[in-house]
Tab-separated table of C-alpha atoms and ligand atoms in Angstrom:
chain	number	residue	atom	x	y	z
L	15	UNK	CA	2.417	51.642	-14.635
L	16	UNK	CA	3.686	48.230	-16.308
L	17	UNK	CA	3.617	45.395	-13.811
L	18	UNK	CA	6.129	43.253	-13.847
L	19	UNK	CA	6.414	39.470	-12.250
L	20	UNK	CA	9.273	38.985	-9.876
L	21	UNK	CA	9.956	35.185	-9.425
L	22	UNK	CA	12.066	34.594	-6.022
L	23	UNK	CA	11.328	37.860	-4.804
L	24	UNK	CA	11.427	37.246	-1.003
L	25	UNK	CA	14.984	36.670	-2.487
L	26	UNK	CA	18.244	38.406	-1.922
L	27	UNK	CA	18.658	39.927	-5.122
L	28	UNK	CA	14.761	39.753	-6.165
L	29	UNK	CA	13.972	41.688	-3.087
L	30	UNK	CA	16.884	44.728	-4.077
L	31	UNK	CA	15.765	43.859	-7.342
L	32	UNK	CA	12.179	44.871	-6.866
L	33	UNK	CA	13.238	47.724	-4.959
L	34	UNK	CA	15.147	49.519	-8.044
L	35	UNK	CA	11.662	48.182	-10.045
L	36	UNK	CA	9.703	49.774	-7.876
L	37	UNK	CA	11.696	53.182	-7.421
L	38	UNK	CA	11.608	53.217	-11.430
L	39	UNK	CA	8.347	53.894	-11.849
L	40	UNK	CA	6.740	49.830	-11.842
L	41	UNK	CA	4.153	47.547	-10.471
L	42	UNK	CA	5.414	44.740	-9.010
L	43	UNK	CA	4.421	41.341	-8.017
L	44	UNK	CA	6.186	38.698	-6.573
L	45	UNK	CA	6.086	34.779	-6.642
L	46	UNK	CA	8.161	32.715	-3.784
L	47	UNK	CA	7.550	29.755	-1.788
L	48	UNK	CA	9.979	30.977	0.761
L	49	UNK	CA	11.974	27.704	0.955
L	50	UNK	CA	14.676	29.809	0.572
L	51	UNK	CA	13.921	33.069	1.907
L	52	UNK	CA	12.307	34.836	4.329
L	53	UNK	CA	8.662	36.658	3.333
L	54	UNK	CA	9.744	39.313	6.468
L	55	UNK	CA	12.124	40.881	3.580
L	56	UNK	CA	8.541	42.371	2.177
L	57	UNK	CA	8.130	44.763	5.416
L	58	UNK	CA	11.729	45.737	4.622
L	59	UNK	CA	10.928	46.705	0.731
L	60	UNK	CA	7.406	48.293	1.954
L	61	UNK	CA	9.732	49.924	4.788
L	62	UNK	CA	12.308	51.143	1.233
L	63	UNK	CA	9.430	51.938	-0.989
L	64	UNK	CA	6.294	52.420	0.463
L	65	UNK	CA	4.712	49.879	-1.314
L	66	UNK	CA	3.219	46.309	-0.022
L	67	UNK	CA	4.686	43.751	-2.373
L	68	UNK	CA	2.297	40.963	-3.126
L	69	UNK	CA	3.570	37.754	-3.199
L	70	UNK	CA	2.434	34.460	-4.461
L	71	UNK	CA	3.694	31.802	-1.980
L	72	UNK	CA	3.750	29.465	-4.536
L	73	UNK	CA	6.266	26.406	-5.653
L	74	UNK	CA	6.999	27.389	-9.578
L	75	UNK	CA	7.655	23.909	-9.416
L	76	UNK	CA	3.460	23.008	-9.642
L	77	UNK	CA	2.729	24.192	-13.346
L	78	UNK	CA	-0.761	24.521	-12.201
L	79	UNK	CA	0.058	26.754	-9.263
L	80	UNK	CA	2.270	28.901	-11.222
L	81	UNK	CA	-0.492	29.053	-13.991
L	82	UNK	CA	-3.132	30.475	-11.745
L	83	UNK	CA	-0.666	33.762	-11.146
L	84	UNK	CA	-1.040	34.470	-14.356
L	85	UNK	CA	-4.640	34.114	-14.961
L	86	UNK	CA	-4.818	36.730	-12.273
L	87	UNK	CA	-2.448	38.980	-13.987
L	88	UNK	CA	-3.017	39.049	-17.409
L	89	UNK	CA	-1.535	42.427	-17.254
L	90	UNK	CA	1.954	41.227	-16.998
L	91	UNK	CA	4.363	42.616	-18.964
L	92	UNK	CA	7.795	41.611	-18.507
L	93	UNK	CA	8.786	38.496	-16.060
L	94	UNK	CA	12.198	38.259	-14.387
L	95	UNK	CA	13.191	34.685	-13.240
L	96	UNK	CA	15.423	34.708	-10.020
L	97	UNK	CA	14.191	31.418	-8.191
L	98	UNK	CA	16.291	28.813	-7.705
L	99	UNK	CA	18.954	27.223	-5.581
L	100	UNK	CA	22.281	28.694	-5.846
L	101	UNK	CA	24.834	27.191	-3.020
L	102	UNK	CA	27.764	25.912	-5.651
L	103	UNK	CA	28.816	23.470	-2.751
L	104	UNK	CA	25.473	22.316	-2.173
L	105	UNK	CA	24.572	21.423	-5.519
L	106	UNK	CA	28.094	19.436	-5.748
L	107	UNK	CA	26.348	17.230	-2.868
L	108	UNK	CA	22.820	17.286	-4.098
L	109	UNK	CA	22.777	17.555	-8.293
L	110	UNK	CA	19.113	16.397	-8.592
L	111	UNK	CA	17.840	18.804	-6.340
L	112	UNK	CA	19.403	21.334	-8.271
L	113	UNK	CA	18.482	19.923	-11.571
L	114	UNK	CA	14.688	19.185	-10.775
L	115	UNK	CA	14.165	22.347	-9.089
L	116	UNK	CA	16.018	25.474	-11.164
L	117	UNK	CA	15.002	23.603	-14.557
L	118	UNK	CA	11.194	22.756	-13.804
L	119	UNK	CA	10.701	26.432	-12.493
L	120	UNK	CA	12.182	27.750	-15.372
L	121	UNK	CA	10.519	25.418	-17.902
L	122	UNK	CA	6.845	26.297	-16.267
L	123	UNK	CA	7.765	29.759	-16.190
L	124	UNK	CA	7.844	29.740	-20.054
L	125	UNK	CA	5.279	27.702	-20.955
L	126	UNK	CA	3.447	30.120	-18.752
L	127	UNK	CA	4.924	33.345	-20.866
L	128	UNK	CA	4.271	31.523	-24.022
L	129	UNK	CA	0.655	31.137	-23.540
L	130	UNK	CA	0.263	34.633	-21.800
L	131	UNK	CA	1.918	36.030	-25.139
L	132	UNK	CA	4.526	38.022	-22.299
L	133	UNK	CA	6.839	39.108	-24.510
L	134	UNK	CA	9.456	40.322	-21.892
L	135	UNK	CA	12.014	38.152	-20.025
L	136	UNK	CA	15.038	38.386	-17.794
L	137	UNK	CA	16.930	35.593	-16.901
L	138	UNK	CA	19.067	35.262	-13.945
L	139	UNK	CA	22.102	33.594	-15.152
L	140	UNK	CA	25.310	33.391	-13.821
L	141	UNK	CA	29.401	33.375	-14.225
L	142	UNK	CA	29.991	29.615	-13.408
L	143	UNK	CA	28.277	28.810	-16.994
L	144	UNK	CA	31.784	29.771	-17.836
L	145	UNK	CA	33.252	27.174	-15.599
L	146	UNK	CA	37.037	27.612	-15.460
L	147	UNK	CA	38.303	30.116	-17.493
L	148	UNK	CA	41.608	29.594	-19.472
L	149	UNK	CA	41.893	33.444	-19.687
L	150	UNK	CA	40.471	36.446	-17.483
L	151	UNK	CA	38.804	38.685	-17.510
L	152	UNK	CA	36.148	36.945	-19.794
L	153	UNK	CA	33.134	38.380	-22.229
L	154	UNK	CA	29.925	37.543	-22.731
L	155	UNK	CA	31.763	35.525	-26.400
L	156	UNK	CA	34.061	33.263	-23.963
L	157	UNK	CA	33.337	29.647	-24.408
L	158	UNK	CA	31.912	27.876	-21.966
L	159	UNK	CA	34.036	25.306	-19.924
L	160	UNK	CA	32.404	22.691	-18.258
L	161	UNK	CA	30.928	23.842	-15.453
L	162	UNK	CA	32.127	22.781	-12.135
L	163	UNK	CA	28.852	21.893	-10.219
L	164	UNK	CA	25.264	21.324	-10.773
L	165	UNK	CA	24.614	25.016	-9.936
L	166	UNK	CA	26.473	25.972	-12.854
L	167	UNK	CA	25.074	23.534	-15.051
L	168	UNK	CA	21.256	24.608	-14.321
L	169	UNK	CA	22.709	28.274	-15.401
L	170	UNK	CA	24.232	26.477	-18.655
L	171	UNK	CA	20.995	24.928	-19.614
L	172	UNK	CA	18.542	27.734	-18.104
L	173	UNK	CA	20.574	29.687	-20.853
L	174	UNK	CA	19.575	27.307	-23.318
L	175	UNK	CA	16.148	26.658	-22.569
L	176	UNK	CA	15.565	30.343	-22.378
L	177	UNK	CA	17.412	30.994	-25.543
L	178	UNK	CA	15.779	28.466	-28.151
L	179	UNK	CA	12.449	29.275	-26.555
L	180	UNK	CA	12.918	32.559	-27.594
L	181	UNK	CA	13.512	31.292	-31.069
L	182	UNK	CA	10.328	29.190	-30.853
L	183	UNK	CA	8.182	31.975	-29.730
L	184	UNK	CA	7.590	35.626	-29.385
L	185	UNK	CA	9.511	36.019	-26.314
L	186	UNK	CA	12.704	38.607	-26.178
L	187	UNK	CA	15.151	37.680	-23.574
L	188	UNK	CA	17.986	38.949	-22.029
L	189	UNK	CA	20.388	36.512	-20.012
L	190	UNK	CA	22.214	38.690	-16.965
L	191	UNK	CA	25.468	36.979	-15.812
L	192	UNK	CA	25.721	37.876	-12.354
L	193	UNK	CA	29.578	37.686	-10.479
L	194	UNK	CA	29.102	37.556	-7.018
L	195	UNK	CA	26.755	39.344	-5.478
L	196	UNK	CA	27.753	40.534	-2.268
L	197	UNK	CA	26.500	43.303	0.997
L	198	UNK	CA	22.954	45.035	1.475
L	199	UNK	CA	21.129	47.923	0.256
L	200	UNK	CA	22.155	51.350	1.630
L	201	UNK	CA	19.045	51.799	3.564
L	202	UNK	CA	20.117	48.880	5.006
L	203	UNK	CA	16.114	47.802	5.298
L	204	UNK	CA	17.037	44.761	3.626
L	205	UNK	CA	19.816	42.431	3.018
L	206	UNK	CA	20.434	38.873	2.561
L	207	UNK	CA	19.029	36.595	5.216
L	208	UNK	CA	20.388	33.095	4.950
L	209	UNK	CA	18.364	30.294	5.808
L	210	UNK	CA	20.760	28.067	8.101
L	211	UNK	CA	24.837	27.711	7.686
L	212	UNK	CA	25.773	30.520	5.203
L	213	UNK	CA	27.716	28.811	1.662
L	214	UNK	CA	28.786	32.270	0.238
L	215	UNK	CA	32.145	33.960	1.506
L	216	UNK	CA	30.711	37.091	3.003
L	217	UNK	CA	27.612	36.001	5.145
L	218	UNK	CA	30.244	33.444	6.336
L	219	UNK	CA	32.606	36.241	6.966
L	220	UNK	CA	29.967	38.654	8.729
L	221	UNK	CA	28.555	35.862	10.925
L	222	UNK	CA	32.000	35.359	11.909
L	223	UNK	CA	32.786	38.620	13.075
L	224	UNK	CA	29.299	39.092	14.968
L	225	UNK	CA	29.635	35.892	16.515
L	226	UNK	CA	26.935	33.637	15.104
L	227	UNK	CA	30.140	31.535	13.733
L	228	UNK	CA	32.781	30.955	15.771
L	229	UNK	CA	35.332	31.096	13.162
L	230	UNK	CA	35.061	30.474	9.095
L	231	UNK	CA	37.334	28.806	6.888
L	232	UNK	CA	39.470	29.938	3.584
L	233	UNK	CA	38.640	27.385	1.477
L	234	UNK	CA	42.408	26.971	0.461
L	235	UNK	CA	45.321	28.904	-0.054
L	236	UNK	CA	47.374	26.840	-2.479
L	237	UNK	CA	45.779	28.159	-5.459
L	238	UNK	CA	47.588	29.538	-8.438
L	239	UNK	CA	46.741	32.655	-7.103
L	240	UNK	CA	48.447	35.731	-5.998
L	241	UNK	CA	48.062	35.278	-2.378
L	242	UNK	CA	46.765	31.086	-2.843
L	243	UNK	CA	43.057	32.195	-2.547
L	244	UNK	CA	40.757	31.951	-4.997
L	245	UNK	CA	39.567	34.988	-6.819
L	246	UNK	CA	36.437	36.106	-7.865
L	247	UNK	CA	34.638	39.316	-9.013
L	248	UNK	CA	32.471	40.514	-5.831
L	249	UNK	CA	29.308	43.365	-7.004
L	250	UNK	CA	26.793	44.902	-5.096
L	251	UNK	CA	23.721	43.955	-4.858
L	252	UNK	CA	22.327	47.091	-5.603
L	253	UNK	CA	24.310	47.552	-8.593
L	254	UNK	CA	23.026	44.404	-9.716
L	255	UNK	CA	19.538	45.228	-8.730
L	256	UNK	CA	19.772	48.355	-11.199
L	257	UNK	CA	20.983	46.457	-14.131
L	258	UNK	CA	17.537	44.799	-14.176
L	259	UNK	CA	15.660	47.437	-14.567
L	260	UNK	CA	18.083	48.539	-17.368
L	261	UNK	CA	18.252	45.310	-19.059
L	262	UNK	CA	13.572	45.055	-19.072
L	263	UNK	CA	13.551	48.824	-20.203
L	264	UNK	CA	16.079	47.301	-23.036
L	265	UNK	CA	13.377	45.062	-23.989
L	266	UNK	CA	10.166	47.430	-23.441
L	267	UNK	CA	11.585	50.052	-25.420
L	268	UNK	CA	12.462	47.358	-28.268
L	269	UNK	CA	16.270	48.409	-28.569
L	270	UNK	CA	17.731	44.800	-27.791
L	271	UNK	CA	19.220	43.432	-31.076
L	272	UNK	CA	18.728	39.735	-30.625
L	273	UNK	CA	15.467	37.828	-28.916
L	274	UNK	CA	18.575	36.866	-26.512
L	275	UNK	CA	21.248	39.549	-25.711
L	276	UNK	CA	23.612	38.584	-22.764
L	277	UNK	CA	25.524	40.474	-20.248
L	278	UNK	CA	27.893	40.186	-17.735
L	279	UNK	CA	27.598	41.788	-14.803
L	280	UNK	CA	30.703	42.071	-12.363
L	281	UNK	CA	32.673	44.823	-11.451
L	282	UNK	CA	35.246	44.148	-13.533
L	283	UNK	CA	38.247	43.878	-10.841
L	284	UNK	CA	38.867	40.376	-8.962
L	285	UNK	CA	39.366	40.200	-5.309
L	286	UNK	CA	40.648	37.207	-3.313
L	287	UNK	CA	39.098	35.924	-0.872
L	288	UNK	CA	41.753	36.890	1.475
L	289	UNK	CA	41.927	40.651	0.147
L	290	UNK	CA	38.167	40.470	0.508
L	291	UNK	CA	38.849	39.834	4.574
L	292	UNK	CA	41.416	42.041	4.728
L	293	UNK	CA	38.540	44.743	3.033
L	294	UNK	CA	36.174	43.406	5.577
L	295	UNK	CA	38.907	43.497	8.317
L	296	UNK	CA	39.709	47.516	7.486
L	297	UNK	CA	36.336	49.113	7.167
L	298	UNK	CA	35.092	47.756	10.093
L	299	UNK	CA	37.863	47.557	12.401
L	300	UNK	CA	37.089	43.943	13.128
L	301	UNK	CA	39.147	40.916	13.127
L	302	UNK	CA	38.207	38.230	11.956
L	303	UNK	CA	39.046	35.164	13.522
L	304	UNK	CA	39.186	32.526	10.504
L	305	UNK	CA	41.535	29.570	9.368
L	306	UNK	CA	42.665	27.833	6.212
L	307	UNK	CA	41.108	24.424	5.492
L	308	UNK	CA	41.013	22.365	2.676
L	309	UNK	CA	39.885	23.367	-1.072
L	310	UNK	CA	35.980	23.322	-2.165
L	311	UNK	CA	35.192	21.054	-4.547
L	312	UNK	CA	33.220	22.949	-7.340
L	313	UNK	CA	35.363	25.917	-6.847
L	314	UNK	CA	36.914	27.829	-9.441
L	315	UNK	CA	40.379	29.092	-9.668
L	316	UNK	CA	39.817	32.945	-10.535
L	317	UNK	CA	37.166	34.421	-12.525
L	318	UNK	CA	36.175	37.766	-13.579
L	319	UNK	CA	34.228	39.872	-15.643
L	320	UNK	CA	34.644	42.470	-18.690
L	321	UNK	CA	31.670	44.519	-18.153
L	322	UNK	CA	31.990	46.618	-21.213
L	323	UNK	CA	28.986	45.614	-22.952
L	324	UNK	CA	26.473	46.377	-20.056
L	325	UNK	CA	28.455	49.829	-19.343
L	326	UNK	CA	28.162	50.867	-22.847
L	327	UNK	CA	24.603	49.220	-24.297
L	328	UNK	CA	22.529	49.109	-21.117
L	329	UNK	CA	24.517	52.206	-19.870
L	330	UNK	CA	24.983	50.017	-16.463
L	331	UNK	CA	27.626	52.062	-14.252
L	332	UNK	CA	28.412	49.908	-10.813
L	333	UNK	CA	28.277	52.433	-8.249
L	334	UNK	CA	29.472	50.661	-5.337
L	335	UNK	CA	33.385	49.800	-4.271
L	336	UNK	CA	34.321	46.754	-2.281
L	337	UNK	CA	34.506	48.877	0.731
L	338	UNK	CA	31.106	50.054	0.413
L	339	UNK	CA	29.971	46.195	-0.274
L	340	UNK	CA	32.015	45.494	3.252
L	341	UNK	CA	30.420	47.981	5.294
L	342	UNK	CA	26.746	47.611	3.899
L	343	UNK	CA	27.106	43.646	4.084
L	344	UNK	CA	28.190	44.296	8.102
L	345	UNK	CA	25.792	46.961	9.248
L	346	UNK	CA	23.357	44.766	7.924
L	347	UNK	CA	24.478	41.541	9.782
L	348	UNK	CA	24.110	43.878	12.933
L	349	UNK	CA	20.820	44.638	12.489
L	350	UNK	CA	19.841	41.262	11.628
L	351	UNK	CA	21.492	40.227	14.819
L	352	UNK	CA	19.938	43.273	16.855
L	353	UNK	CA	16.068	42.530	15.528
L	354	UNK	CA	16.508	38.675	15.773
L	355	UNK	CA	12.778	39.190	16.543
L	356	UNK	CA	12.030	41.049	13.105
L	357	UNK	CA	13.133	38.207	10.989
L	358	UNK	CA	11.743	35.703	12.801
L	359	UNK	CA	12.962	32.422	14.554
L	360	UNK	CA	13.972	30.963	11.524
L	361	UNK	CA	17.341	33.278	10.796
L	362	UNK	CA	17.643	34.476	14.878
L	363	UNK	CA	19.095	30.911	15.590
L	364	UNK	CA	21.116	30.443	12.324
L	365	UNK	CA	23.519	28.008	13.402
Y	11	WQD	C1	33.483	32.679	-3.057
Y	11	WQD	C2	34.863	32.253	-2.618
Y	11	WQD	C3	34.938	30.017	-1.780
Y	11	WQD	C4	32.728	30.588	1.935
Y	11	WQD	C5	28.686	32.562	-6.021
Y	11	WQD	C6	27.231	32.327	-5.887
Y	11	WQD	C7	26.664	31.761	-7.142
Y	11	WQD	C8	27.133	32.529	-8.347
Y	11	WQD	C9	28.634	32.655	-8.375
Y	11	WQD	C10	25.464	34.060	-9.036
Y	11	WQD	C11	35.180	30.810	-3.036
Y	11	WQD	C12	35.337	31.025	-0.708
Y	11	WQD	C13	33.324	30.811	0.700
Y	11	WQD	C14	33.543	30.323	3.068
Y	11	WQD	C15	35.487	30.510	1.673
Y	11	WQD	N1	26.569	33.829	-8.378
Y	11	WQD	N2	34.676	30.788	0.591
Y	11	WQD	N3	34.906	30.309	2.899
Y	11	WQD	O1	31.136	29.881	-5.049
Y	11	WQD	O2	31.852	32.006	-6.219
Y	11	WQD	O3	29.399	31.351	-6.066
Y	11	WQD	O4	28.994	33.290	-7.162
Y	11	WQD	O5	24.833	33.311	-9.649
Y	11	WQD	O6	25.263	31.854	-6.995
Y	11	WQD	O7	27.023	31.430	-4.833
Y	11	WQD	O8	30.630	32.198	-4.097
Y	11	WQD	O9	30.725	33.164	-1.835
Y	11	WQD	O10	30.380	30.645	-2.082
Y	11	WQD	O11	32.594	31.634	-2.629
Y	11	WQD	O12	36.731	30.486	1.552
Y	11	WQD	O13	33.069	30.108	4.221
Y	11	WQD	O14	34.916	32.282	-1.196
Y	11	WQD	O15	35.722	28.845	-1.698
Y	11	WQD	O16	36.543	30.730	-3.363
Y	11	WQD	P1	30.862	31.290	-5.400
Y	11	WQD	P2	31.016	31.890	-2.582
């Protein structure tokens, strides 16, 4: 059984992540300081799996720290790199948090697979190194635009690092350009659990409709848009989850054709983010109370993905509809809100 390091595990998409790892036949460790997550997620993938995740509660920021993981692991054989802040708006506010903490992970990450000779290596990258597209839906060829916060440049230069450290060394990488990743596993064991006032459009909208917010915002609606909203290309999170184990058995079984192949991963179809309430609105029979305030800077006008290459070379087929995404991202929010006491004080009072 290969055993493979998880970096931000406690995460939302490390924890579905390790999950489909797990159910494919892996070993898995994890390594998360939790300032961003929630360790209770580990009951809910022992809960999935039957298997009791360990997880290094370490900051990947401490070369040292993340050094010792792999002296007690020498047996690692493919890493996959999902820690790291990822609120667009946030980083807008705070660049140098952004910049100190997703590049020094990612840099002692490396160093750490360079010395350890793990050849193996996923990178969680994302669709705002695009920035603005002049034309959707884009490719993994589609040149970059400048990106429109900090968040997106991290994933510019995490691409870079990655890639001409790869040249430098043995490594073989694959970069995975995630949309947006949106609801909760089917089980609905786990989910994503955010840590105080929810950035992304769909814990917003779910915290709304429970009650935990008394009413969310559309982040404009004079875009040049169909309806004025902005669009964007909303996945599952389990259909995400899956394309990483696709994308390391890509590597293990030596059939990627550069030391760093890229792929998009989005459904392929853009929603707004008022079709995405409406969605909401008609699977659950809930509406939502929200209003339209002012643009968010960082924002992007519309973005999507062609998925072709994943579908046809890592034979990645999303499996999940927006509906589905809907529904799983709201039973989830109820259970959260039912076992306040399962997740602990620090997500029953989110604010
Ligand atoms: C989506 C739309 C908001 C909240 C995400 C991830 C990022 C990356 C790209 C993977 C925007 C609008 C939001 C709200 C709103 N994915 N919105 N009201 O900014 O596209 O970034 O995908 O790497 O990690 O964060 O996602 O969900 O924040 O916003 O109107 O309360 O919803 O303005 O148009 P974004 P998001």
């Amino acid at each position: 059984m290969k055993k493979i390091l998880v970096t931000g595990g406690c995460g939302y998409i490390g924890s579905h992540t390790i999950v489909d790892l797990i159910q494919n036949g892996f070993h898995v460790i994890s390594a998360d300081n939790n300032s961003r997550s929630n360790p209770s997620i580990l009951e809910g993938i022992e809960k999935t799996t039957g298997v009791k995740v360990k997880n290094y509660t370490i900051d990947l920021c401490i070369l040292d720290d993340t050094h010792a993981v792999f002296q007690e692991n020498p047996d690692i054989a493919g890493i996959i790199h999902f820690a790291a802040y990822k609120a667009v708006g946030e980083s807008v506010q705070q660049p140098l948090m952004y910049f100190e903490n997703n590049l020094n992970s990612l840099i002692n990450i490396l160093k750490c697979a360079a010395e350890f000779n793990i050849p193996n290596f996923v990178f969680s990258s994302s669709c705002t190194v695009y920035g603005n597209p002049e034309e959707v839906p884009v490719t993994e060829t589609t040149a970059w635009r400048e990106a429109e916060s900090a968040y997106g440049s991290t994933k510019q230069m995490g691409e870079k690092i990655v890639q001409q450290t790869a040249n430098a060394t043995h490594i073989q990488s694959v970069l995975l350009r995630y949309f947006n990743p949106v609801g909760a596993h089917p089980s609905n064991n786990i989910g994503e659990i955010p840590v105080g006032q929810p950035a992304n459009l769909v814990p917003a909208i779910t915290q709304t409709a429970i009650g935990k917010l008394s009413q969310m915002k559309v982040h404009g609606d004079d875009y040049p848009t169909r309806d004025g909203s902005c669009i964007r290309d909303y996945i599952h999170v389990s259909d995400i989850a899956h394309a990483h184990t696709l994308a390391l058995n890509y590597l293990l079984e030596h059939r990627n054709s550069s030391n760093c192949d890229v792929f998009n991963l989005g459904s392929g179809n853009g929603h707004s983010v008022l079709e995405v309430i409406g969605t909401f609105e008609k699977v659950t029979g809930h509406k939502l109370n929200y209003a339209i305030g002012p643009r968010r800077p960082g924002d992007v006008i519309a973005i999507y993905a062609n998925n072709e290459k994943a579908r046809t070379i890592l034979g990645w087929t999303p499996q999940y509809n927006l509906d589905d995404m809907m529904l799983t991202a709201w039973n989830w929010e109820v259970k959260l809100n039912r076992d306040e006491n399962l997740f602990g004080s620090k997500n029953a009072t989110l604010n």
